[in-house]
Amino acid sequence: MPITRNMFLFIVLCCNKLMSRRIHHLKLHFLELGELPFRIADMKCFGVVVKPDDDATCGTPTWIGKGLTCVCFKRKGAYERICINLTPRQEERFKRLKHRMKVYFDASRPDHQDALRALWSATYPDQELNGLISDQWKEMGWQGRDPSTDFRGAGFISLENLLFFAKTFSTSFQHLLKKQGGKRSAWEYPFAVAGVNITFMIMQMLDLDALKTRRTFVRSVFLQMLSENEWAFDLLYCVAFVVMDKQWLERNATYMEFNDILKSTRAQVERELLMDDVLRIEDMPSYSLLI
């Protein structure tokens, strides 16, 4: 029997009462969304409001009894989840991430110059950099002597992503940089330029500039993860990079297949994000590829 709007309201209100009694281990199982007689777009927050908490999240086992500013839905068949409104923490971190995405790389800014030098130091700790414009940068996989020209596609955040990868997962970073491990392809992708392309690919996948009415499930799931970890975007970048390299080796890819590899990387990352048990970036199966 399909669930009606009144029945759904009754379930939500009962859930709210149980939360006030601090029952933390309640798990509700709803019918598949395809059986509901009304659309997700028509749903509101139905009066379920609890005092916001800094640790409040949506769609994770910890949200019951700790704070709720929206109603989350799950389609068990396709493992799709969507959150109608953002929590204060999500809103704050979402704004900061969007700001990062809009910053262009400016070679005249001292902080951007420092970040570029920091990337070199993290990548080649035993080699001295001769200058911000140097043939040495080609060794890292930039197209020319001036890496700043390659940041135009994704902006300063692509440099931040590379630096985060180099410092957080230095072993994996060096393996990919030096093309170590596994049977390597006859033609290898330029490491640094590939990193910029991965940043741009993730930005497109998450569609973070979209209006609420166009919000995708992948975007909504990611925003829930962002409330758990402010560096979720950077962690996702690292996962996507190792996934891309793995697919490159498995297909023994060539230069002409680079875009196809990016597309298949995006498809795999999306699938993993929508898995029912993936509540954090660290829960993604491919996270285990990072060493």
Short mmCIF file of C-alpha atoms in Angstrom, two decimals:
data_model
loop_
_atom_site.label_atom_id
_atom_site.label_comp_id
_atom_site.label_asym_id
_atom_site.label_seq_id
_atom_site.Cartn_x
_atom_site.Cartn_y
_atom_site.Cartn_z
CA MET A 1 0.00 0.00 0.00
CA PRO A 2 1.58 3.36 -1.00
CA ILE A 3 2.31 5.76 1.80
CA THR A 4 0.14 8.91 1.88
CA ARG A 5 1.13 12.43 2.80
CA ASN A 6 -0.69 12.21 6.15
CA MET A 7 1.00 8.93 6.95
CA PHE A 8 4.38 10.47 6.17
CA LEU A 9 3.62 13.45 8.43
CA PHE A 10 2.66 11.07 11.23
CA ILE A 11 5.94 9.15 10.87
CA VAL A 12 8.00 12.36 10.93
CA LEU A 13 6.19 13.72 13.99
CA CYS A 14 6.64 10.41 15.82
CA CYS A 15 10.32 10.52 14.95
CA ASN A 16 10.54 14.03 16.41
CA LYS A 17 8.97 12.87 19.69
CA LEU A 18 11.38 9.98 19.93
CA MET A 19 14.30 12.32 19.38
CA SER A 20 13.18 14.46 22.31
CA ARG A 21 13.46 11.35 24.49
CA ARG A 22 17.08 11.03 23.28
CA ILE A 23 16.69 7.69 21.58
CA HIS A 24 19.83 7.62 19.46
CA HIS A 25 19.65 4.28 17.70
CA LEU A 26 16.37 4.56 15.84
CA LYS A 27 16.47 3.67 12.15
CA LEU A 28 13.48 4.33 9.93
CA HIS A 29 12.84 2.40 6.75
CA PHE A 30 10.63 4.18 4.24
CA LEU A 31 9.09 2.78 1.10
CA GLU A 32 10.95 3.46 -2.11
CA LEU A 33 10.42 7.01 -3.31
CA GLY A 34 8.93 5.73 -6.54
CA GLU A 35 5.92 4.54 -4.55
CA LEU A 36 5.18 7.91 -2.97
CA PRO A 37 2.09 9.65 -4.42
CA PHE A 38 3.78 13.05 -4.39
CA ARG A 39 7.07 14.47 -5.65
CA ILE A 40 10.22 15.19 -3.67
CA ALA A 41 10.03 18.77 -4.92
CA ASP A 42 6.69 19.18 -3.13
CA MET A 43 8.05 18.11 0.26
CA LYS A 44 8.82 20.60 3.02
CA CYS A 45 10.41 20.28 6.42
CA PHE A 46 7.03 19.58 8.07
CA GLY A 47 7.79 21.38 11.30
CA VAL A 48 10.65 19.11 12.35
CA VAL A 49 12.97 21.61 14.00
CA VAL A 50 15.44 20.90 16.76
CA LYS A 51 17.89 23.39 18.20
CA PRO A 52 20.86 23.45 15.76
CA ASP A 53 24.02 21.80 16.96
CA ASP A 54 27.53 22.19 15.56
CA ASP A 55 27.73 18.44 15.15
CA ALA A 56 24.34 18.16 13.46
CA THR A 57 24.39 16.21 10.23
CA CYS A 58 21.85 14.74 7.87
CA GLY A 59 21.77 11.21 6.54
CA THR A 60 24.26 9.75 9.04
CA PRO A 61 23.65 7.50 12.07
CA THR A 62 24.70 10.34 14.41
CA TRP A 63 21.97 12.85 13.52
CA ILE A 64 19.18 11.40 15.64
CA GLY A 65 18.75 13.42 18.79
CA LYS A 66 21.60 15.84 18.01
CA GLY A 67 19.97 18.40 15.73
CA LEU A 68 17.90 18.46 12.57
CA THR A 69 17.15 21.32 10.21
CA CYS A 70 15.87 19.32 7.25
CA VAL A 71 14.32 16.03 6.22
CA CYS A 72 16.52 13.54 4.36
CA PHE A 73 15.20 10.96 1.94
CA LYS A 74 16.71 7.75 0.67
CA ARG A 75 15.82 5.56 -2.27
CA LYS A 76 17.07 2.15 -1.24
CA GLY A 77 17.00 0.71 -4.75
CA ALA A 78 19.38 3.26 -6.24
CA TYR A 79 21.01 4.41 -2.98
CA GLU A 80 20.08 8.00 -3.73
CA ARG A 81 19.82 10.50 -0.89
CA ILE A 82 18.86 14.13 -0.92
CA CYS A 83 18.64 16.78 1.76
CA ILE A 84 16.15 19.59 1.17
CA ASN A 85 17.83 22.29 3.31
CA LEU A 86 21.38 22.88 4.49
CA THR A 87 22.43 22.85 8.13
CA PRO A 88 24.26 25.96 9.38
CA ARG A 89 27.57 24.10 9.25
CA GLN A 90 26.92 22.90 5.69
CA GLU A 91 25.93 26.42 4.64
CA GLU A 92 29.10 27.94 6.11
CA ARG A 93 31.46 25.38 4.61
CA PHE A 94 29.61 25.40 1.31
CA LYS A 95 30.15 29.16 1.02
CA ARG A 96 33.85 28.81 1.80
CA LEU A 97 34.25 26.10 -0.80
CA LYS A 98 32.43 28.14 -3.44
CA HIS A 99 34.71 31.07 -2.63
CA ARG A 100 37.78 28.86 -3.11
CA MET A 101 36.46 27.76 -6.49
CA LYS A 102 36.15 31.36 -7.69
CA VAL A 103 39.72 32.43 -6.87
CA TYR A 104 41.87 32.75 -9.98
CA PHE A 105 45.57 32.01 -9.79
CA ASP A 106 47.41 35.32 -9.72
CA ALA A 107 51.16 35.05 -10.22
CA SER A 108 51.62 38.54 -8.75
CA ARG A 109 50.13 37.61 -5.36
CA PRO A 110 52.75 36.69 -2.73
CA ASP A 111 50.49 34.03 -1.13
CA HIS A 112 49.98 32.36 -4.50
CA GLN A 113 53.71 32.45 -5.14
CA ASP A 114 54.31 30.91 -1.71
CA ALA A 115 51.81 28.13 -2.46
CA LEU A 116 53.63 27.35 -5.70
CA ARG A 117 56.97 27.18 -3.89
CA ALA A 118 55.38 24.99 -1.21
CA LEU A 119 54.18 22.59 -3.91
CA TRP A 120 57.71 22.34 -5.28
CA SER A 121 59.16 21.73 -1.81
CA ALA A 122 56.58 19.03 -1.05
CA THR A 123 57.19 17.38 -4.41
CA TYR A 124 60.97 17.62 -4.57
CA PRO A 125 62.19 18.19 -0.99
CA ASP A 126 65.84 17.61 -1.98
CA GLN A 127 65.88 19.90 -5.03
CA GLU A 128 66.18 23.66 -4.93
CA LEU A 129 63.83 25.59 -7.19
CA ASN A 130 65.61 28.06 -9.46
CA GLY A 131 62.56 30.26 -9.98
CA LEU A 132 58.80 30.39 -10.42
CA ILE A 133 59.46 30.35 -14.16
CA SER A 134 61.88 27.55 -14.88
CA ASP A 135 62.34 24.45 -17.02
CA GLN A 136 62.29 22.49 -13.78
CA TRP A 137 58.48 22.68 -13.70
CA LYS A 138 58.26 20.48 -16.79
CA GLU A 139 59.60 17.63 -14.67
CA MET A 140 56.41 17.77 -12.59
CA GLY A 141 54.23 17.57 -15.68
CA TRP A 142 53.41 21.18 -16.48
CA GLN A 143 53.13 22.16 -20.13
CA GLY A 144 55.82 24.82 -20.03
CA ARG A 145 58.26 26.78 -17.92
CA ASP A 146 55.50 28.78 -16.21
CA PRO A 147 52.95 26.59 -14.37
CA SER A 148 50.68 29.57 -13.72
CA THR A 149 49.41 29.36 -17.31
CA ASP A 150 48.00 25.89 -16.63
CA PHE A 151 45.88 27.01 -13.68
CA ARG A 152 43.50 29.00 -15.87
CA GLY A 153 41.13 26.07 -16.30
CA ALA A 154 40.40 25.44 -12.61
CA GLY A 155 41.94 28.35 -10.71
CA PHE A 156 43.89 28.51 -7.47
CA ILE A 157 41.97 25.60 -5.92
CA SER A 158 43.69 23.21 -8.34
CA LEU A 159 47.04 24.24 -6.85
CA GLU A 160 45.59 23.80 -3.35
CA ASN A 161 44.41 20.32 -4.30
CA LEU A 162 47.85 19.28 -5.53
CA LEU A 163 49.49 20.69 -2.41
CA PHE A 164 46.96 18.92 -0.17
CA PHE A 165 47.62 15.63 -1.97
CA ALA A 166 51.40 16.05 -1.70
CA LYS A 167 51.28 16.75 2.04
CA THR A 168 48.47 14.42 3.13
CA PHE A 169 49.22 11.33 1.07
CA SER A 170 52.86 11.85 0.18
CA THR A 171 53.52 8.18 -0.67
CA SER A 172 50.62 7.95 -3.13
CA PHE A 173 51.53 11.37 -4.53
CA GLN A 174 55.11 10.27 -5.21
CA HIS A 175 53.96 6.95 -6.72
CA LEU A 176 51.76 8.75 -9.21
CA LEU A 177 54.30 11.48 -9.90
CA LYS A 178 57.09 9.00 -10.62
CA LYS A 179 54.74 6.51 -12.30
CA GLN A 180 55.66 3.73 -9.90
CA GLY A 181 53.82 0.48 -9.38
CA GLY A 182 52.01 -1.73 -11.85
CA LYS A 183 52.64 -2.16 -15.54
CA ARG A 184 52.90 1.39 -16.78
CA SER A 185 51.36 2.62 -20.00
CA ALA A 186 53.49 3.20 -23.07
CA TRP A 187 52.46 6.87 -22.96
CA GLU A 188 52.09 8.48 -19.55
CA TYR A 189 49.87 11.42 -18.74
CA PRO A 190 51.52 14.68 -17.55
CA PHE A 191 51.06 14.50 -13.79
CA ALA A 192 50.45 18.16 -12.87
CA VAL A 193 48.21 18.95 -15.85
CA ALA A 194 46.20 15.81 -15.13
CA GLY A 195 45.73 17.10 -11.58
CA VAL A 196 44.26 20.37 -12.83
CA ASN A 197 41.89 18.44 -15.09
CA ILE A 198 40.73 16.31 -12.16
CA THR A 199 39.92 19.42 -10.12
CA PHE A 200 37.84 20.78 -13.00
CA MET A 201 36.12 17.41 -13.45
CA ILE A 202 35.07 17.29 -9.78
CA MET A 203 33.79 20.86 -9.91
CA GLN A 204 31.60 19.93 -12.88
CA MET A 205 30.46 16.68 -11.26
CA LEU A 206 29.34 18.33 -8.01
CA ASP A 207 27.74 21.28 -9.85
CA LEU A 208 28.14 23.42 -6.75
CA ASP A 209 26.94 26.58 -8.48
CA ALA A 210 23.57 25.03 -9.30
CA LEU A 211 20.37 26.44 -7.86
CA LYS A 212 18.58 24.44 -5.16
CA THR A 213 15.91 23.43 -7.65
CA ARG A 214 18.59 21.81 -9.81
CA ARG A 215 20.42 20.10 -6.96
CA THR A 216 21.61 16.63 -7.91
CA PHE A 217 21.82 13.64 -5.59
CA VAL A 218 25.61 13.54 -5.90
CA ARG A 219 25.82 17.21 -4.95
CA SER A 220 23.51 16.74 -1.96
CA VAL A 221 25.39 13.70 -0.69
CA PHE A 222 28.66 15.60 -0.98
CA LEU A 223 27.27 18.54 1.01
CA GLN A 224 26.38 16.16 3.82
CA MET A 225 29.99 14.92 3.76
CA LEU A 226 31.23 18.50 3.80
CA SER A 227 29.48 19.03 7.14
CA GLU A 228 31.55 16.14 8.51
CA ASN A 229 34.88 17.28 7.08
CA GLU A 230 35.75 20.71 5.73
CA TRP A 231 38.41 19.10 3.49
CA ALA A 232 35.96 16.72 1.82
CA PHE A 233 36.56 18.31 -1.60
CA ASP A 234 40.33 17.88 -1.30
CA LEU A 235 39.96 14.29 -0.08
CA LEU A 236 37.63 13.53 -2.97
CA TYR A 237 40.25 14.98 -5.30
CA CYS A 238 42.88 12.56 -3.96
CA VAL A 239 40.52 9.61 -4.39
CA ALA A 240 39.67 10.65 -7.94
CA PHE A 241 43.37 10.98 -8.82
CA VAL A 242 44.23 7.42 -7.74
CA VAL A 243 41.08 6.10 -9.47
CA MET A 244 42.14 7.83 -12.68
CA ASP A 245 45.64 6.35 -12.49
CA LYS A 246 44.27 2.85 -11.83
CA GLN A 247 41.95 3.06 -14.82
CA TRP A 248 44.78 4.42 -16.94
CA LEU A 249 46.90 1.37 -16.18
CA GLU A 250 44.07 -1.12 -16.59
CA ARG A 251 43.30 0.21 -20.06
CA ASN A 252 46.94 0.79 -21.00
CA ALA A 253 45.67 4.18 -22.16
CA THR A 254 47.19 6.59 -24.62
CA TYR A 255 47.05 10.35 -25.06
CA MET A 256 43.94 10.12 -27.24
CA GLU A 257 42.06 8.31 -24.46
CA PHE A 258 42.67 10.83 -21.67
CA ASN A 259 39.19 12.37 -21.86
CA ASP A 260 37.60 8.91 -21.88
CA ILE A 261 39.56 8.01 -18.76
CA LEU A 262 38.33 11.18 -17.05
CA LYS A 263 34.73 10.32 -17.94
CA SER A 264 35.03 6.79 -16.57
CA THR A 265 36.77 8.15 -13.46
CA ARG A 266 33.88 10.52 -12.88
CA ALA A 267 31.37 7.69 -13.34
CA GLN A 268 33.13 5.50 -10.78
CA VAL A 269 33.46 8.31 -8.24
CA GLU A 270 29.75 9.12 -8.61
CA ARG A 271 28.79 5.47 -8.12
CA GLU A 272 30.84 5.23 -4.96
CA LEU A 273 29.46 8.47 -3.53
CA LEU A 274 25.91 7.12 -3.93
CA MET A 275 26.60 3.80 -2.20
CA ASP A 276 24.33 3.28 0.79
CA ASP A 277 27.14 2.82 3.31
CA VAL A 278 29.28 5.72 2.09
CA LEU A 279 28.72 8.54 4.57
CA ARG A 280 32.22 10.04 4.40
CA ILE A 281 34.90 10.27 1.73
CA GLU A 282 36.87 7.77 3.80
CA ASP A 283 34.05 5.22 3.32
CA MET A 284 34.47 5.15 -0.46
CA PRO A 285 35.94 1.80 -1.62
CA SER A 286 38.62 3.56 -3.69
CA TYR A 287 39.85 5.49 -0.64
CA SER A 288 41.81 2.34 0.19
CA LEU A 289 43.99 3.02 -2.88
CA LEU A 290 45.54 5.95 -1.03
CA ILE A 291 48.67 5.00 0.90
#
